[in-house]
Amino acid sequence: MWLATLFLLTISNVFMTFAWYGHLKYKNTALWTAILVSWLIAFVEYCFQVPANRLGYSAGVSAAQLKTFQEVITLAVFCAFSVLYLKEPLKWNYVTGFVLIAFGALFVFAPWQRS
């Protein structure tokens, strides 16, 4: 179940990244068009995200852990998106910040804190 949850969360994050940031490449498009297209893409994202969270939660993953998975996946997807789609450089300070956030996830999954 964990792998299915991670897979679905990854797919949902790809769609959500395009919904949130894909329009930045099209600066001359009307704002209402960008909003409408973003909402349509976000709908597809929810079609993957909701089942991912249901599956994971049913398998015993806590809500905090699901959110942490989602955030770490989001950062990984965003790094690839910004470099490959937006053609922005991935600067060392961005990577450092993202790694520190991902390292913080360790505390959510703390093996020494079982209850």
XYZ file of N, CA, C and O in Angstrom:
460
model
N 0.812 -1.197 0.000
C 0.000 0.000 0.000
C 0.858 1.265 0.000
O 0.484 2.250 -0.590
N 1.998 1.229 0.699
C 2.865 2.406 0.748
C 3.356 2.778 -0.636
O 3.377 3.953 -0.985
N 3.761 1.773 -1.417
C 4.266 2.059 -2.766
C 3.179 2.642 -3.650
O 3.435 3.585 -4.409
N 1.989 2.103 -3.560
C 0.872 2.648 -4.343
C 0.581 4.083 -3.914
O 0.351 4.960 -4.760
N 0.624 4.331 -2.618
C 0.402 5.684 -2.107
C 1.467 6.638 -2.636
O 1.148 7.726 -3.133
N 2.724 6.240 -2.555
C 3.814 7.089 -3.046
C 3.714 7.329 -4.547
O 3.956 8.439 -5.035
N 3.356 6.302 -5.285
C 3.196 6.421 -6.737
C 2.082 7.411 -7.083
O 2.265 8.319 -7.898
N 0.929 7.257 -6.441
C -0.199 8.155 -6.704
C 0.104 9.586 -6.264
O -0.271 10.546 -6.947
N 0.796 9.743 -5.138
C 1.174 11.081 -4.698
C 2.157 11.736 -5.670
O 2.088 12.945 -5.903
N 3.040 10.953 -6.240
C 3.985 11.492 -7.220
C 3.249 11.971 -8.465
O 3.498 13.079 -8.960
N 2.336 11.162 -8.966
C 1.549 11.572 -10.137
C 0.750 12.832 -9.817
O 0.725 13.784 -10.609
N 0.112 12.860 -8.653
C -0.686 14.033 -8.299
C 0.191 15.275 -8.207
O -0.215 16.364 -8.609
N 1.402 15.128 -7.705
C 2.301 16.269 -7.590
C 2.783 16.786 -8.935
O 3.001 17.982 -9.098
N 2.937 15.912 -9.891
C 3.297 16.371 -11.241
C 2.177 17.260 -11.780
O 2.432 18.367 -12.277
N 0.942 16.805 -11.646
C -0.186 17.614 -12.123
C -0.296 18.925 -11.341
O -0.528 19.993 -11.926
N -0.131 18.864 -10.024
C -0.286 20.072 -9.225
C 0.814 21.081 -9.525
O 0.559 22.288 -9.542
N 2.018 20.607 -9.774
C 3.103 21.522 -10.118
C 2.789 22.257 -11.408
O 3.001 23.468 -11.514
N 2.245 21.542 -12.390
C 1.838 22.208 -13.634
C 0.675 23.165 -13.387
O 0.625 24.243 -13.977
N -0.250 22.788 -12.510
C -1.384 23.673 -12.207
C -0.899 24.962 -11.549
O -1.374 26.053 -11.875
N 0.035 24.857 -10.634
C 0.487 26.021 -9.888
C 1.503 26.866 -10.648
O 1.502 28.089 -10.525
N 2.391 26.219 -11.403
C 3.515 26.949 -11.983
C 3.615 26.883 -13.506
O 4.388 27.635 -14.096
N 2.855 26.009 -14.148
C 2.948 25.857 -15.598
C 2.623 27.123 -16.367
O 3.219 27.404 -17.413
N 1.710 27.920 -15.851
C 1.298 29.147 -16.536
C 2.388 30.211 -16.544
O 2.322 31.156 -17.321
N 3.402 30.074 -15.702
C 4.470 31.067 -15.657
C 5.236 31.143 -16.973
O 5.831 32.174 -17.289
N 5.204 30.074 -17.727
C 5.875 30.047 -19.025
C 5.073 30.831 -20.078
O 5.602 31.186 -21.109
N 3.821 31.099 -19.793
C 2.928 31.773 -20.741
C 2.478 33.111 -20.158
O 1.319 33.314 -19.830
N 3.416 34.038 -20.053
C 3.159 35.325 -19.401
C 2.140 36.182 -20.138
O 1.508 37.042 -19.543
N 1.982 35.970 -21.436
C 1.071 36.805 -22.223
C -0.361 36.265 -22.261
O -1.229 36.887 -22.848
N -0.585 35.121 -21.650
C -1.925 34.550 -21.596
C -2.752 35.320 -20.570
O -2.248 35.706 -19.517
N -4.002 35.521 -20.879
C -4.895 36.230 -19.950
C -4.950 35.500 -18.612
O -4.939 34.263 -18.568
N -5.024 36.272 -17.542
C -5.039 35.690 -16.201
C -6.215 34.739 -16.012
O -6.062 33.660 -15.431
N -7.392 35.085 -16.519
C -8.560 34.219 -16.346
C -8.332 32.879 -17.035
O -8.781 31.849 -16.541
N -7.628 32.887 -18.164
C -7.327 31.637 -18.872
C -6.378 30.776 -18.035
O -6.572 29.565 -17.912
N -5.355 31.415 -17.481
C -4.405 30.686 -16.633
C -5.113 30.071 -15.422
O -4.850 28.924 -15.058
N -6.028 30.834 -14.832
C -6.776 30.325 -13.675
C -7.645 29.137 -14.066
O -7.656 28.102 -13.393
N -8.364 29.245 -15.163
C -9.242 28.169 -15.613
C -8.455 26.903 -15.935
O -8.806 25.802 -15.487
N -7.388 27.053 -16.700
C -6.566 25.886 -17.060
C -5.958 25.273 -15.804
O -5.930 24.043 -15.653
N -5.495 26.117 -14.886
C -4.914 25.605 -13.637
C -5.937 24.809 -12.828
O -5.614 23.760 -12.271
N -7.174 25.287 -12.769
C -8.220 24.559 -12.045
C -8.539 23.225 -12.703
O -8.785 22.236 -12.011
N -8.527 23.190 -14.015
C -8.781 21.922 -14.719
C -7.667 20.917 -14.442
O -7.928 19.730 -14.224
N -6.433 21.393 -14.449
C -5.299 20.515 -14.140
C -5.376 20.060 -12.679
O -5.127 18.891 -12.361
N -5.746 20.966 -11.789
C -5.850 20.631 -10.366
C -6.924 19.570 -10.119
O -6.778 18.731 -9.228
N -7.983 19.584 -10.915
C -9.012 18.551 -10.778
C -8.406 17.166 -11.027
O -8.665 16.212 -10.276
N -7.595 17.058 -12.067
C -6.937 15.776 -12.366
C -6.010 15.401 -11.208
O -5.948 14.239 -10.806
N -5.324 16.397 -10.664
C -4.431 16.150 -9.530
C -5.198 15.538 -8.369
O -4.755 14.576 -7.755
N -6.373 16.067 -8.075
C -7.187 15.545 -6.971
C -7.649 14.114 -7.233
O -7.851 13.344 -6.288
N -7.811 13.754 -8.486
C -8.214 12.381 -8.824
C -7.139 11.366 -8.455
O -7.424 10.171 -8.328
N -5.902 11.818 -8.276
C -4.821 10.941 -7.822
C -4.533 11.140 -6.328
O -4.237 10.189 -5.614
N -4.613 12.384 -5.873
C -4.251 12.701 -4.494
C -5.233 12.117 -3.482
O -4.821 11.557 -2.468
N -6.520 12.230 -3.740
C -7.516 11.732 -2.789
C -7.401 10.210 -2.619
O -7.323 9.720 -1.479
N -7.330 9.438 -3.702
C -7.140 7.986 -3.511
C -5.813 7.644 -2.826
O -5.758 6.714 -2.025
N -4.765 8.407 -3.125
C -3.464 8.151 -2.480
C -3.582 8.305 -0.972
O -3.114 7.450 -0.215
N -4.205 9.381 -0.537
C -4.346 9.615 0.903
C -5.284 8.597 1.552
O -5.027 8.132 2.663
N -6.345 8.230 0.869
C -7.263 7.216 1.410
C -6.553 5.881 1.578
O -6.684 5.209 2.600
N -5.821 5.480 0.535
C -5.094 4.211 0.561
C -4.066 4.205 1.689
O -3.986 3.245 2.461
N -3.264 5.257 1.749
C -2.218 5.327 2.766
C -2.781 5.340 4.167
O -2.305 4.623 5.053
N -3.814 6.139 4.369
C -4.420 6.247 5.700
C -5.040 4.916 6.122
O -4.921 4.506 7.274
N -5.666 4.238 5.171
C -6.252 2.915 5.457
C -5.187 1.888 5.793
O -5.452 0.929 6.513
N -3.975 2.101 5.273
C -2.878 1.165 5.524
C -2.110 1.505 6.799
O -1.105 0.868 7.113
N -2.562 2.542 7.516
C -1.930 2.867 8.780
C -0.940 4.022 8.747
O -0.253 4.276 9.730
N -0.860 4.710 7.614
C 0.002 5.887 7.536
C -0.763 7.051 8.163
O -1.930 7.277 7.830
N -0.128 7.786 9.069
C -0.825 8.886 9.727
C -0.992 10.064 8.758
O -0.296 10.164 7.749
N -1.891 10.959 9.097
C -2.111 12.145 8.269
C -0.840 12.992 8.188
O -0.501 13.521 7.133
N -0.118 13.112 9.301
C 1.134 13.870 9.310
C 2.177 13.229 8.394
O 2.912 13.921 7.688
N 2.223 11.906 8.393
C 3.159 11.213 7.513
C 2.765 11.382 6.047
O 3.624 11.584 5.195
N 1.474 11.317 5.760
C 1.015 11.529 4.381
C 1.389 12.924 3.898
O 1.859 13.099 2.770
N 1.196 13.917 4.749
C 1.549 15.294 4.386
C 3.049 15.423 4.169
O 3.505 16.103 3.252
N 3.823 14.755 4.985
C 5.278 14.803 4.838
C 5.714 14.146 3.537
O 6.557 14.693 2.814
N 5.153 12.980 3.219
C 5.423 12.364 1.911
C 5.151 13.354 0.797
O 5.948 13.545 -0.107
N 3.976 13.976 0.868
C 3.537 14.896 -0.180
C 4.513 16.054 -0.334
O 4.870 16.428 -1.449
N 4.982 16.614 0.765
C 5.889 17.768 0.697
C 7.251 17.387 0.126
O 7.818 18.123 -0.684
N 7.787 16.255 0.541
C 9.087 15.818 0.028
C 8.983 15.497 -1.465
O 9.850 15.880 -2.258
N 7.923 14.819 -1.858
C 7.702 14.527 -3.281
C 7.546 15.824 -4.063
O 8.096 15.979 -5.151
N 6.813 16.781 -3.501
C 6.613 18.071 -4.162
C 7.944 18.750 -4.447
O 8.148 19.304 -5.538
N 8.846 18.734 -3.490
C 10.149 19.372 -3.699
C 10.939 18.676 -4.807
O 11.556 19.338 -5.645
N 10.919 17.361 -4.829
C 11.630 16.622 -5.875
C 11.034 16.910 -7.249
O 11.762 17.178 -8.216
N 9.708 16.872 -7.334
C 9.030 17.149 -8.606
C 9.301 18.589 -9.038
O 9.584 18.860 -10.203
N 9.244 19.519 -8.082
C 9.462 20.919 -8.416
C 10.876 21.167 -8.934
O 11.068 21.949 -9.870
N 11.863 20.528 -8.344
C 13.243 20.686 -8.826
C 13.350 20.282 -10.291
O 13.914 21.016 -11.115
N 12.819 19.125 -10.624
C 12.850 18.667 -12.014
C 12.053 19.605 -12.913
O 12.507 19.974 -14.009
N 10.889 20.028 -12.469
C 10.025 20.914 -13.243
C 10.709 22.246 -13.544
O 10.695 22.724 -14.677
N 11.299 22.854 -12.521
C 11.897 24.174 -12.717
C 13.080 24.121 -13.671
O 13.276 25.031 -14.464
N 13.846 23.033 -13.628
C 15.001 22.905 -14.514
C 14.565 22.511 -15.924
O 14.970 23.131 -16.914
N 13.706 21.501 -16.034
C 13.350 20.962 -17.355
C 12.286 21.781 -18.085
O 12.360 21.944 -19.304
N 11.312 22.300 -17.376
C 10.196 23.004 -18.018
C 10.389 24.516 -18.042
O 10.230 25.159 -19.073
N 10.737 25.080 -16.887
C 10.907 26.529 -16.825
C 12.312 26.979 -17.218
O 12.568 28.166 -17.372
N 13.225 26.007 -17.335
C 14.622 26.286 -17.719
C 15.307 27.215 -16.719
O 16.116 28.061 -17.095
N 14.978 27.072 -15.455
C 15.628 27.846 -14.407
C 16.735 27.003 -13.782
O 16.583 25.797 -13.614
N 17.835 27.655 -13.431
C 18.919 26.891 -12.792
C 18.532 26.471 -11.378
O 17.783 27.170 -10.694
N 19.034 25.345 -10.966
C 18.817 24.864 -9.600
C 20.044 25.278 -8.801
O 21.073 24.616 -8.831
N 19.948 26.388 -8.115
C 21.082 26.964 -7.399
C 21.376 26.199 -6.126
O 20.504 25.533 -5.557
N 22.606 26.305 -5.666
C 23.043 25.547 -4.493
C 22.208 25.880 -3.257
O 21.917 24.995 -2.460
N 21.812 27.136 -3.112
C 21.047 27.498 -1.913
C 19.629 26.923 -1.954
O 19.052 26.606 -0.927
N 19.058 26.761 -3.161
C 17.757 26.104 -3.284
C 17.881 24.638 -2.854
O 17.067 24.142 -2.077
N 18.893 23.980 -3.390
C 19.105 22.564 -3.069
C 19.336 22.394 -1.572
O 18.763 21.506 -0.939
N 20.153 23.271 -0.987
C 20.431 23.192 0.445
C 19.144 23.346 1.256
O 18.882 22.569 2.179
N 18.334 24.330 0.906
C 17.065 24.534 1.607
C 16.137 23.344 1.472
O 15.513 22.910 2.450
N 16.043 22.803 0.266
C 15.175 21.650 0.031
C 15.669 20.422 0.789
O 14.879 19.664 1.338
N 16.982 20.226 0.825
C 17.541 19.089 1.560
C 17.253 19.229 3.051
O 16.909 18.243 3.722
N 17.352 20.438 3.576
C 17.052 20.646 4.998
C 15.588 20.357 5.305
O 15.263 19.775 6.347
N 14.706 20.738 4.400
C 13.286 20.421 4.581
C 13.079 18.904 4.548
O 12.369 18.340 5.386
N 13.704 18.246 3.582
C 13.584 16.791 3.476
C 14.177 16.118 4.724
O 13.621 15.140 5.228
N 15.279 16.651 5.229
C 15.878 16.106 6.449
C 14.914 16.238 7.627
O 14.828 15.359 8.476
N 14.154 17.331 7.655
C 13.161 17.519 8.706
C 12.107 16.429 8.703
O 11.514 16.107 9.743
N 11.878 15.840 7.536
C 10.899 14.757 7.431
C 11.302 13.559 8.287
O 10.452 12.803 8.750
N 12.589 13.420 8.528
C 13.083 12.328 9.374
C 12.388 12.328 10.735
O 12.052 11.281 11.276
N 12.112 13.511 11.252
C 11.505 13.601 12.576
C 10.043 13.168 12.576
O 9.524 12.718 13.587
N 9.372 13.282 11.436
C 7.987 12.821 11.341
C 7.938 11.291 11.353
O 7.022 10.692 11.881
N 8.952 10.680 10.758
C 9.022 9.219 10.680
C 9.998 8.645 11.714
O 10.499 7.550 11.560
N 10.261 9.384 12.782
C 11.242 9.040 13.790
C 11.080 7.600 14.292
O 10.092 7.300 14.957
N 12.050 6.739 13.971
C 11.936 5.341 14.431
C 12.074 5.219 15.942
O 11.645 4.251 16.524
N 12.676 6.202 16.593
C 12.850 6.185 18.040
C 11.610 6.661 18.790
O 11.560 6.616 20.002
N 10.584 7.114 18.038
C 9.387 7.676 18.663
C 8.155 6.837 18.269
O 7.247 7.326 17.647
N 8.125 5.598 18.659
C 6.985 4.734 18.353
C 5.989 4.801 19.502
O 6.351 4.763 20.676
N 4.713 4.895 19.139
C 3.699 4.909 20.208
C 2.636 3.881 19.959
O 2.484 3.331 18.946
